[in-house]
XYZ file of C-alpha atoms in Angstrom:
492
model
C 0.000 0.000 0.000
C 1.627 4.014 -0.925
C 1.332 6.082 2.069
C -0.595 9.023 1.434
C 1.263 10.971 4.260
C 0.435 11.431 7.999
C -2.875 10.695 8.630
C -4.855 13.476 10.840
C -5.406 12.131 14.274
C -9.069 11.683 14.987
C -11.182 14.130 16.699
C -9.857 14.138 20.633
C -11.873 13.735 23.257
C -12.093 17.021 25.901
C -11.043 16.659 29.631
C -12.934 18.921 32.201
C -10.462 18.256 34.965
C -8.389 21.513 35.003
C -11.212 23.939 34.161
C -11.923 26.940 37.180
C -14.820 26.488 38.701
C -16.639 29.052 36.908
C -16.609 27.993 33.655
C -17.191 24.281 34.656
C -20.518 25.660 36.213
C -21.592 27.261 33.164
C -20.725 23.995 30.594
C -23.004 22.269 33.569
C -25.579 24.909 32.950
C -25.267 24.300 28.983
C -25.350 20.839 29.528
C -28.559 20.558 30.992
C -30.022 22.959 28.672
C -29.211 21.370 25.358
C -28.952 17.444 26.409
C -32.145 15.647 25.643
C -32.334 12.508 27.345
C -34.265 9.481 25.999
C -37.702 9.741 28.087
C -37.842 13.331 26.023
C -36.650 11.792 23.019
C -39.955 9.516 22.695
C -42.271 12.334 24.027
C -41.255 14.770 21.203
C -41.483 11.648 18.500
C -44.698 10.689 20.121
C -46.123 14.555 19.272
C -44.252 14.221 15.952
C -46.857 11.408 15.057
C -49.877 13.392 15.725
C -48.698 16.182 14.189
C -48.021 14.209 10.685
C -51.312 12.922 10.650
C -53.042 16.646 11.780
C -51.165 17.965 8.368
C -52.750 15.180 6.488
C -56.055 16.027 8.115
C -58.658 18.407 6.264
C -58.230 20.806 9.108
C -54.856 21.003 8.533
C -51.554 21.859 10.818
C -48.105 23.240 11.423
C -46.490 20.716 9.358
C -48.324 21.413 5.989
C -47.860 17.638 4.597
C -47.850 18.965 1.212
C -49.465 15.816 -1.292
C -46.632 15.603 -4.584
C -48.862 14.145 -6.918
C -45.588 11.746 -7.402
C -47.726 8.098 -7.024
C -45.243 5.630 -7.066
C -41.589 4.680 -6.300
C -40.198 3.610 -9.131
C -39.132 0.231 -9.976
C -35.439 0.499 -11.598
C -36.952 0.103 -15.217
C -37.644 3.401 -15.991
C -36.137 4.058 -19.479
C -35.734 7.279 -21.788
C -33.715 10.871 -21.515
C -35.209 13.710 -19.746
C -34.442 17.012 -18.993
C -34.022 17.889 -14.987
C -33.649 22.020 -13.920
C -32.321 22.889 -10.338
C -32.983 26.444 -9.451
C -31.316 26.688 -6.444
C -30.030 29.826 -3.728
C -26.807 30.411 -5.929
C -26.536 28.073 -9.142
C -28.880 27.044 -12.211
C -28.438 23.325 -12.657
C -29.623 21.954 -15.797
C -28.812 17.836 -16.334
C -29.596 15.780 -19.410
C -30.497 11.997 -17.380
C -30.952 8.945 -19.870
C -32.278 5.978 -17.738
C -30.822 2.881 -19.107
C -32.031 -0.122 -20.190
C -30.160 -1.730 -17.294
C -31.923 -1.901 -13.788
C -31.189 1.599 -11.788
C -28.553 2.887 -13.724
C -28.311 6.188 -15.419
C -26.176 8.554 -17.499
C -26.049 12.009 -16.185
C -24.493 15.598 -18.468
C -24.882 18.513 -16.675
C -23.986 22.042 -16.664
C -24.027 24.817 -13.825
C -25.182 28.516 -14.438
C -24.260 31.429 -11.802
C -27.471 33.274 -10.523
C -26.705 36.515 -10.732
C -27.868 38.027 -7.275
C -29.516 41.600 -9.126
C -32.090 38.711 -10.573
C -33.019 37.768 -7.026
C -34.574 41.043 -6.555
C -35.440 41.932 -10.256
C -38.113 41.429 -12.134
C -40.029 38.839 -12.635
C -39.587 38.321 -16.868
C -35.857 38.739 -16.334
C -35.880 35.797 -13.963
C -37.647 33.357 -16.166
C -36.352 35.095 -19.323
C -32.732 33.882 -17.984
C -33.615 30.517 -16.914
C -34.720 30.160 -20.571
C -31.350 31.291 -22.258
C -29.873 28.831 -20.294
C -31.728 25.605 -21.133
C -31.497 27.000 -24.385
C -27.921 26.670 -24.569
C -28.036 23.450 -22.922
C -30.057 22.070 -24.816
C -28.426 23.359 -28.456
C -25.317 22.209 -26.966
C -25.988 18.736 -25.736
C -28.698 18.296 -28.839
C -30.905 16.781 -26.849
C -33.482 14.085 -28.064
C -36.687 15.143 -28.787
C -40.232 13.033 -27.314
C -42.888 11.792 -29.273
C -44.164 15.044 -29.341
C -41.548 17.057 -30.278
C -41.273 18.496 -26.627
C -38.513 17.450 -24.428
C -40.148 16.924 -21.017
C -38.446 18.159 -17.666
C -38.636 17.769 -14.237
C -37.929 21.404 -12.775
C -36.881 20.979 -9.283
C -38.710 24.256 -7.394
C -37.451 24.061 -3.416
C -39.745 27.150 -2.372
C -42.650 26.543 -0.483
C -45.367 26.008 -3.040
C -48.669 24.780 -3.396
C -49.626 21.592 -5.877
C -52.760 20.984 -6.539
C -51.004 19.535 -9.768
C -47.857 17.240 -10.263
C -47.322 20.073 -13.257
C -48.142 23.250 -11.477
C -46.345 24.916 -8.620
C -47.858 28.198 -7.197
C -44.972 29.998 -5.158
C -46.506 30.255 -1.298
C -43.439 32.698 -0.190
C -39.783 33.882 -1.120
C -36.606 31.806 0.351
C -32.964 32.000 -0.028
C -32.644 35.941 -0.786
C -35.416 36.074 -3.516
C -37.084 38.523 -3.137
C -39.381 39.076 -6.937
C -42.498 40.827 -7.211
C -45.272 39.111 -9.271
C -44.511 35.818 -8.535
C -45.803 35.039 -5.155
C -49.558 33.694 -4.918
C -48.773 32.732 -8.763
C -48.100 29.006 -10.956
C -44.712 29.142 -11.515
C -44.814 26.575 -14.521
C -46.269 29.065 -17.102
C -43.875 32.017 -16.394
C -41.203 29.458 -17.336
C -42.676 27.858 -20.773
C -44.004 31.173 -21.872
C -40.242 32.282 -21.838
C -39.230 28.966 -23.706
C -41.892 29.477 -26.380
C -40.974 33.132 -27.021
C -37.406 31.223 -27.636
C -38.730 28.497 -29.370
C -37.335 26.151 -27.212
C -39.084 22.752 -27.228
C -39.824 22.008 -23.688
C -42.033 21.077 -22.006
C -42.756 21.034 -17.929
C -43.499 17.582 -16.929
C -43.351 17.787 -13.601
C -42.518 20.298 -10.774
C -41.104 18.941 -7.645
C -39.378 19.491 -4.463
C -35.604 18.419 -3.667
C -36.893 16.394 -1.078
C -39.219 14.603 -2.472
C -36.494 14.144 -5.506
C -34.197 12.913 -2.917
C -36.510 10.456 -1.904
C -37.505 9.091 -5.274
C -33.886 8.990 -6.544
C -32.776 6.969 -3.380
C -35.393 4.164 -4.215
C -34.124 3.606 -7.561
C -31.204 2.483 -6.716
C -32.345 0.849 -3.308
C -35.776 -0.637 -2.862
C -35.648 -0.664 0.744
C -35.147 3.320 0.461
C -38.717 4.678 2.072
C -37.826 8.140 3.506
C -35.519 10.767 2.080
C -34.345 13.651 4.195
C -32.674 17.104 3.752
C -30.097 17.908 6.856
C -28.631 21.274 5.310
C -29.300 24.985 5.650
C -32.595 23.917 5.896
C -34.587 20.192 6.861
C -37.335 18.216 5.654
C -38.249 15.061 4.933
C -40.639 13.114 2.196
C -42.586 9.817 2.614
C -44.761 7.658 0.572
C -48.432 7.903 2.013
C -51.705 5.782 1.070
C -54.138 8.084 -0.504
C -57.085 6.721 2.283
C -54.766 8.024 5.509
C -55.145 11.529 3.348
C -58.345 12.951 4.467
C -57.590 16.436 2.998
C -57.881 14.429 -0.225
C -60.855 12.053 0.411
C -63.203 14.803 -1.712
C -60.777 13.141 -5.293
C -61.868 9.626 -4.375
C -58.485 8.101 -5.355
C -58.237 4.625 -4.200
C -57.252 4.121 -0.629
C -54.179 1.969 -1.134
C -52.974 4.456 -4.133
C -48.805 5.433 -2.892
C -48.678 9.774 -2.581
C -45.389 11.110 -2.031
C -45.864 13.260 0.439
C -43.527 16.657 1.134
C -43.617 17.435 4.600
C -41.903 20.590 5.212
C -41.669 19.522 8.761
C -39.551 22.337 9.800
C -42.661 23.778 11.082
C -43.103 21.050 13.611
C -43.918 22.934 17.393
C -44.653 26.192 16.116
C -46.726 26.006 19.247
C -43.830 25.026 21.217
C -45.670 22.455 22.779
C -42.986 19.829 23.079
C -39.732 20.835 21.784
C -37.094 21.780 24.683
C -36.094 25.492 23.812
C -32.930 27.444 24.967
C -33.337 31.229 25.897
C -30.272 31.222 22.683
C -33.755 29.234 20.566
C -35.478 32.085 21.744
C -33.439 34.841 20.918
C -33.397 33.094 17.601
C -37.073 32.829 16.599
C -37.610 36.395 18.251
C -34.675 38.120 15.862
C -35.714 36.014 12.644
C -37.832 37.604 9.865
C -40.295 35.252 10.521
C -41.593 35.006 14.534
C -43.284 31.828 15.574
C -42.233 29.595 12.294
C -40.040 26.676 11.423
C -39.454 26.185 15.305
C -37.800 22.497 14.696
C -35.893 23.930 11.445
C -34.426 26.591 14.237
C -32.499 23.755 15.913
C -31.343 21.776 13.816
C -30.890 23.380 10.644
C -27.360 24.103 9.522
C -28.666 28.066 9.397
C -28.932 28.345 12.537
C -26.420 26.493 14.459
C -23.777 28.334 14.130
C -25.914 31.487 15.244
C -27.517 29.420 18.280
C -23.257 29.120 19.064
C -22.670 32.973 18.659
C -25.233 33.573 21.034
C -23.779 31.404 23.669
C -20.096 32.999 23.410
C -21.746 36.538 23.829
C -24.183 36.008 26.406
C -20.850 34.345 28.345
C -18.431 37.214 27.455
C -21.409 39.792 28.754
C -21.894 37.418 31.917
C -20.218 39.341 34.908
C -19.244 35.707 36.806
C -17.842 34.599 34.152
C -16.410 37.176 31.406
C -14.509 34.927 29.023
C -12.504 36.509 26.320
C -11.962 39.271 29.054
C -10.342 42.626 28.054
C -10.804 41.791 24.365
C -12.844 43.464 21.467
C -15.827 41.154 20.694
C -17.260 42.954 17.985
C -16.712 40.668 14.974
C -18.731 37.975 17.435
C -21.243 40.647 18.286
C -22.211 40.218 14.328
C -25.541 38.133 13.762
C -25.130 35.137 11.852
C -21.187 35.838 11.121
C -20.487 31.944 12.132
C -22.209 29.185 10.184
C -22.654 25.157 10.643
C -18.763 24.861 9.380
C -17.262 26.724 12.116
C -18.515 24.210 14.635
C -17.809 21.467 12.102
C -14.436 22.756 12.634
C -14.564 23.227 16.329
C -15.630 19.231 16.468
C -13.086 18.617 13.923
C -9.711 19.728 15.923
C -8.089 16.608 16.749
C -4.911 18.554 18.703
C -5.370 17.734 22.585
C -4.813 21.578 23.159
C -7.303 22.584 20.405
C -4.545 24.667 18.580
C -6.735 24.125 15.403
C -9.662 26.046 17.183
C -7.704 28.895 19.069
C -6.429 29.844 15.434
C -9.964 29.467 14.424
C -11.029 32.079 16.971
C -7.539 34.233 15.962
C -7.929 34.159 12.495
C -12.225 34.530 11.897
C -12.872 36.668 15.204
C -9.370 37.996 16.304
C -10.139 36.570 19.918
C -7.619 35.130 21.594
C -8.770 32.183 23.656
C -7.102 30.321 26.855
C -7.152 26.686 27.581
C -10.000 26.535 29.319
C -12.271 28.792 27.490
C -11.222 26.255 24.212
C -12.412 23.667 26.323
C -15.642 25.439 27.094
C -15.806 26.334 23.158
C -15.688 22.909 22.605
C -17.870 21.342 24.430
C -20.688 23.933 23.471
C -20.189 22.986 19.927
C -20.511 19.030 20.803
C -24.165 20.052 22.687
C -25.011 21.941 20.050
C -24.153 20.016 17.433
C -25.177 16.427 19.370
C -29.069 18.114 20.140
C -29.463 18.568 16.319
C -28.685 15.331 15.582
C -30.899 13.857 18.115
C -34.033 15.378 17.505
C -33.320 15.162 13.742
C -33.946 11.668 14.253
C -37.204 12.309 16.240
C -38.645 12.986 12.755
C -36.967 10.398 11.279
C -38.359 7.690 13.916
C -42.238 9.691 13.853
C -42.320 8.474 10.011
C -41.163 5.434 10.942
C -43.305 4.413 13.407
C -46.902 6.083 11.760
C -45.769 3.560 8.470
C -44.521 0.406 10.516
C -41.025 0.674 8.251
C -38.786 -1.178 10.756
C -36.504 -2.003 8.737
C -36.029 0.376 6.120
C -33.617 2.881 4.733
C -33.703 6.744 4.483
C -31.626 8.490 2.184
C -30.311 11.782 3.539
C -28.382 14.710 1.944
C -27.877 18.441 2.620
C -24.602 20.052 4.311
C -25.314 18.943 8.000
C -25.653 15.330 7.694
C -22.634 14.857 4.640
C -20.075 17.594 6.348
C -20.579 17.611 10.133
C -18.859 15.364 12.479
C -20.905 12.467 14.229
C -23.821 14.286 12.779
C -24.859 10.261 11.436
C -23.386 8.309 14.626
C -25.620 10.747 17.259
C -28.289 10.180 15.011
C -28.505 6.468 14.690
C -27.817 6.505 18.486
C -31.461 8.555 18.930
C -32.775 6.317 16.960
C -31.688 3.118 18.636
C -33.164 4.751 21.911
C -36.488 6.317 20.463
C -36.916 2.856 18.999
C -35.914 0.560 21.631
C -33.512 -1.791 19.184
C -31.788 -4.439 21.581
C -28.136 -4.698 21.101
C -26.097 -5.451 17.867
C -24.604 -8.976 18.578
C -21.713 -7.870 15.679
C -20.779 -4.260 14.852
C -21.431 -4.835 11.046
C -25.107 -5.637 11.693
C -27.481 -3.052 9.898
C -29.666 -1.432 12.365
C -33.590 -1.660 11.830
C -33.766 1.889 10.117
C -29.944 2.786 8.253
C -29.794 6.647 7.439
C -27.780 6.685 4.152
C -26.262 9.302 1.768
C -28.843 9.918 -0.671
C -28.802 9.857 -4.129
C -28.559 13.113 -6.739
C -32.257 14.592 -5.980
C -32.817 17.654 -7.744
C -31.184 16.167 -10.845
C -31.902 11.962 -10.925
C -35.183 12.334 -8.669
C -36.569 15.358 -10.894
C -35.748 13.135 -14.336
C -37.449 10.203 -12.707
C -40.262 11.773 -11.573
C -40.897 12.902 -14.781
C -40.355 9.523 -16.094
C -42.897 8.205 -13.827
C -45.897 10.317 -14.581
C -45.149 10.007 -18.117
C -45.254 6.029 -17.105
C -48.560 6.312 -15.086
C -50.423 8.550 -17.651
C -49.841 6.137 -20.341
C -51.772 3.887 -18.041
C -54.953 6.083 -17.943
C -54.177 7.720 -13.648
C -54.165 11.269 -14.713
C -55.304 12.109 -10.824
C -53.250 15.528 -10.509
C -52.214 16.246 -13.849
C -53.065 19.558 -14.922
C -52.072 19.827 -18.779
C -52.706 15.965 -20.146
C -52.442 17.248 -23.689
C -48.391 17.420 -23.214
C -48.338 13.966 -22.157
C -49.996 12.297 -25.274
């Protein structure tokens, strides 16, 4: 075997023994703020299960359990080429996917466009009018394959909260990510787009609309069955599910048939906006009282990769302001006074430092907040970033284990993505520990035993899942279900 060089020692483990007394009682105090011990664990799932099935309700809830109109998994034989558009925070993805004619495998070309940032605040036509000049070039580049219409179809992947009453129709509920466009909200997105492609004469046509998630979740079964959840743990969470059309009563007035599959979007950041059940911080409060929006996503606040870093920030200030305790005394905090100048990386990197005298973290501190930090105050750093980072992991999987146990899917995979769970240490290891205890799983008898429910890196979502759900209605209208299709003509 060729060395590759040193390897870098794993993450060390902190000692409290040499700490003053001070700061040892505050990391006490932090402790029992942000640890969440198992009886708590199973009370928050527990609410987590009503609250999934109040969303489905007719009355509705604070998870909105948004119906996809995506009514199948799909079954590794999807064939043909289809068009797939991300429109993300930052980039345009646009990927050319051609399912195979072997089981679950594709081919994937794609190219990346910048957004520029002036179009997040522009005008609506210049948005749209963009988007269009770039699958344009795509698609006279790449020369892609026309369907038996003459219209290439695509999945546009749409992660804004939006309404469906239509697999092909997306009206935008609200802004995210720094958009900010007038005209748009309250509106069907799908139109805006295709009228720009027509004035182009580009032949496309919108197949389907979904959400990452939901694309995450589809793309994950193709290429394992046992995939039955799929999970964002990034600047934002959610998760996506397939539902039986009868345990939908909000959709009872269509008459589907009770054992039809429904992909359903939960956007369960929302879970506890009453903040009924979730154990909040006076740093959570702080939070949801600063944010633009009061009162919402109260789960997304803890976990999500947006905030973590903040929830951090808020601890090191409050401490420095603290007359007991003063750490970081006689120094300048004003790059730490900032609001949301430290993201989910920065205590990625905290967790990361494998040097017994956290060197890597006091240049951290040096270099990003010219602090200057003694021994013990690293070891307080550290160990706020562990609680921090361990509580998000653990009542991630509070969500994880409510689907779980409303659907009986012990065992069963879940395929997660976003920043979070690929990017920040023992993110996955904290969260299959919840799980175990939520769950009650007896011991593993050997350490390379799968556990009942495996959280695994997900496949490509907003690319593979968008092509294949496009691929999939395509595949159920051609069988006559047209439930939740609004334009059948550009299927025929």
């Amino acid at each position: 075997m060729v060395g590759v060089g040193p390897r870098k020692p794993p993450s060390r483990k902190g000692s409290m023994a040499d700490l003053p007394k001070d700061l040892l009682t505050e990391i006490k105090a932090l402790e029992e703020a942000f640890t969440i011990d198992t009886t708590k664990l199973k009370q928050i799932t527990k609410h987590f299960v009503s609250e999934l099935e109040k969303g489905l309700s007719v009355e509705g809830g604070s998870i909105p359990m948004n119906p996809t109109w995506v009514m199948d998994f799909p079954d590794g034989y999807e064939t043909g080429t289809y068009l797939a558009l991300d429109m993300g925070g930052t980039n345009l993805r646009v990927c050319e996917i051609t399912l195979t004619n072997n089981k679950s495998e594709f081919d994937i070309v794609q190219s990346k466009y910048r957004m520029p940032e002036e179009l997040k605040t522009g005008q609506s036509d210049e948005l749209w009018e963009y988007i269009a000049d770039c699958l344009q070039q795509f698609v006279e580049a790449q020369q892609c394959a026309k369907g038996p219409q003459g219209k290439i179809p695509l999945g546009f992947t749409f992660s804004y909260p939006a309404t469906q009453n239509y697999i092909d129709e997306g009206i935008l509920q609200r802004w995210t990510k720094g958009f900010d466009i007038d005209g748009v909200e309250g509106h069907n997105v799908v139109p805006m787009l295709e009228a720009a492609l027509q004035q182009r004469g580009v032949p496309i046509v919108v197949s389907a609309l979904i959400n990452d998630t939901t694309g995450t979740l589809i793309a994950s079964a193709y290429t394992d069955p046992k995939m039955k959840i799929g999970c964002i743990f990034g600047t934002g969470c959610n998760a996506a599910y397939m539902e039986n059309c009868g345990s939908i009563p909000k959709l009872a007035h269509m008459n589907l048939p009770p054992d039809m599959p429904m992909a359903i979007n939960c956007e369960w950041g929302a879970f506890d906006n009453e903040h009924k059940i979730l154990p909040r911080t006076k740093y959570d409060i702080i939070i949801d009282k600063e944010s633009p929006r009061p009162g919402q996503q109260a789960f997304e606040k803890c976990i999500a990769g947006l905030y973590l870093g903040e929830i951090f920030r808020l601890i090191m200030v409050d401490l420095h302001d603290n007359k007991d305790i003063h750490i970081f005394e006689g120094q300048d905090i004003k790059h730490l006074r900032k609001p949301y100048t430290l993201d989910a990386s920065f205590l990625s990197s905290i967790e990361d430092d494998p040097f017994e005298n956290l060197q890597e973290t006091a240049d951290l501190f040096k270099e990003k907040l010219q602090l200057t930090c003694t021994g013990p105050e690293l070891e307080l750093i550290r160990r706020a970033a562990e609680l921090i980072g361990t509580r998000a992991a653990r009542l991630s999987a509070c969500g994880v284990a409510a689907i779980c146990t409303k659907k009986n899917l012990q065992p069963c995979h879940v395929g997660a993505d976003g920043s979070v769970f690929n990017k920040y240490p023992h993110f996955k290891a904290r969260g299959a520990q919840a799980l175990r205890e939520i769950l009650d799983w007896p011991a593993k008898s050997n350490s390379s035993e799968e556990d009942p429910v495996e959280i695994l890196a997900a496949e490509d979502g907003s690319g593979v899942g968008a092509a294949l759900i496009a691929a999939l209605t395509l595949k159920r209208f051609s069988k006559g279900n047209i439930a939740g299709i609004l334009h059948p003509e550009n299927f025929n």
